[in-house]
Amino acid sequence: MTTVRSTLPDDARKVACEALQDTLVDLLGLSLVGKQAHWNIVGPRFRSIHLQLDEVVTATRDFADTVAERSAALGVPPDGRPETIAKAFTLPAPEEGWVRDSEAVQLMVEALQEAVGGLRERIDATEKADPVTQDLLIGITAELEKQRWMFDAENFPR
């Protein structure tokens, strides 16, 4: 079997690819959370939040692809299999059935908040190991923070 070789030393590659794998799980999970809420949202703000959820889904799916390709470029195969995501995903997710618009907004605020927290830890972890991966994680964090802010503004004032 042929393997992809990395330009990073093994210890740096391990740190970077663990950060990338954890991020991949969060992003793929967030895309599923967003779609589940998108399909099941009800309430007077249905349309605007329905469309906003699609923005998050598109962003997280695009970022997941970039993160997976970065891992592959470093010589570690990304693992986005459904069983991996189901086993490793820990962010908040909706219950089965219809979701009130205000509950969908709060769910997204909480899920994005936790995702950003994990990303910030990974940004710190990759600072010396791989600044390229760190830069990628910084860009993802900026977009997820923006999405979190936009959802948080939906339920203001509480």
PDB file of N, CA, C and O in Angstrom, residues 25 28 32 79-89:
ATOM      1  N   VAL A  25     -15.061  16.020  12.833  1.00  0.00           N
ATOM      2  CA  VAL A  25     -16.229  15.457  13.539  1.00  0.00           C
ATOM      3  C   VAL A  25     -17.213  16.572  13.900  1.00  0.00           C
ATOM      4  O   VAL A  25     -18.414  16.455  13.660  1.00  0.00           O
ATOM      5  N   LEU A  28     -18.911  18.031  10.569  1.00  0.00           N
ATOM      6  CA  LEU A  28     -19.900  17.133   9.975  1.00  0.00           C
ATOM      7  C   LEU A  28     -21.118  17.003  10.889  1.00  0.00           C
ATOM      8  O   LEU A  28     -22.257  16.989  10.414  1.00  0.00           O
ATOM      9  N   LEU A  32     -25.160  18.193  10.213  1.00  0.00           N
ATOM     10  CA  LEU A  32     -26.339  17.349  10.445  1.00  0.00           C
ATOM     11  C   LEU A  32     -27.309  18.006  11.416  1.00  0.00           C
ATOM     12  O   LEU A  32     -28.530  17.940  11.220  1.00  0.00           O
ATOM     13  N   ASP A  79     -11.316  10.651   8.772  1.00  0.00           N
ATOM     14  CA  ASP A  79     -12.363   9.668   9.045  1.00  0.00           C
ATOM     15  C   ASP A  79     -13.695  10.374   9.253  1.00  0.00           C
ATOM     16  O   ASP A  79     -14.002  10.855  10.339  1.00  0.00           O
ATOM     17  N   GLY A  80     -14.479  10.426   8.192  1.00  0.00           N
ATOM     18  CA  GLY A  80     -15.798  11.044   8.254  1.00  0.00           C
ATOM     19  C   GLY A  80     -16.916  10.021   8.144  1.00  0.00           C
ATOM     20  O   GLY A  80     -18.029  10.374   7.764  1.00  0.00           O
ATOM     21  N   ARG A  81     -16.606   8.763   8.465  1.00  0.00           N
ATOM     22  CA  ARG A  81     -17.634   7.717   8.383  1.00  0.00           C
ATOM     23  C   ARG A  81     -18.756   7.997   9.382  1.00  0.00           C
ATOM     24  O   ARG A  81     -18.511   8.543  10.458  1.00  0.00           O
ATOM     25  N   PRO A  82     -19.995   7.631   9.023  1.00  0.00           N
ATOM     26  CA  PRO A  82     -21.117   7.895   9.924  1.00  0.00           C
ATOM     27  C   PRO A  82     -20.907   7.348  11.335  1.00  0.00           C
ATOM     28  O   PRO A  82     -21.232   8.017  12.319  1.00  0.00           O
ATOM     29  N   GLU A  83     -20.354   6.141  11.442  1.00  0.00           N
ATOM     30  CA  GLU A  83     -20.159   5.559  12.771  1.00  0.00           C
ATOM     31  C   GLU A  83     -19.127   6.336  13.583  1.00  0.00           C
ATOM     32  O   GLU A  83     -19.239   6.441  14.808  1.00  0.00           O
ATOM     33  N   THR A  84     -18.150   6.929  12.912  1.00  0.00           N
ATOM     34  CA  THR A  84     -17.153   7.738  13.611  1.00  0.00           C
ATOM     35  C   THR A  84     -17.790   9.010  14.147  1.00  0.00           C
ATOM     36  O   THR A  84     -17.571   9.397  15.300  1.00  0.00           O
ATOM     37  N   ILE A  85     -18.581   9.648  13.313  1.00  0.00           N
ATOM     38  CA  ILE A  85     -19.247  10.889  13.735  1.00  0.00           C
ATOM     39  C   ILE A  85     -20.219  10.594  14.875  1.00  0.00           C
ATOM     40  O   ILE A  85     -20.237  11.290  15.894  1.00  0.00           O
ATOM     41  N   ALA A  86     -21.018   9.537  14.727  1.00  0.00           N
ATOM     42  CA  ALA A  86     -21.995   9.191  15.765  1.00  0.00           C
ATOM     43  C   ALA A  86     -21.309   8.896  17.096  1.00  0.00           C
ATOM     44  O   ALA A  86     -21.810   9.273  18.159  1.00  0.00           O
ATOM     45  N   LYS A  87     -20.166   8.264  17.050  1.00  0.00           N
ATOM     46  CA  LYS A  87     -19.455   7.888  18.276  1.00  0.00           C
ATOM     47  C   LYS A  87     -18.754   9.076  18.927  1.00  0.00           C
ATOM     48  O   LYS A  87     -18.710   9.182  20.150  1.00  0.00           O
ATOM     49  N   ALA A  88     -18.216   9.980  18.121  1.00  0.00           N
ATOM     50  CA  ALA A  88     -17.346  11.036  18.647  1.00  0.00           C
ATOM     51  C   ALA A  88     -18.032  12.394  18.824  1.00  0.00           C
ATOM     52  O   ALA A  88     -17.515  13.257  19.532  1.00  0.00           O
ATOM     53  N   PHE A  89     -19.190  12.618  18.203  1.00  0.00           N
ATOM     54  CA  PHE A  89     -19.832  13.932  18.241  1.00  0.00           C
ATOM     55  C   PHE A  89     -20.424  14.206  19.620  1.00  0.00           C
ATOM     56  O   PHE A  89     -21.180  13.394  20.148  1.00  0.00           O
TER      57      PHE A  89
END
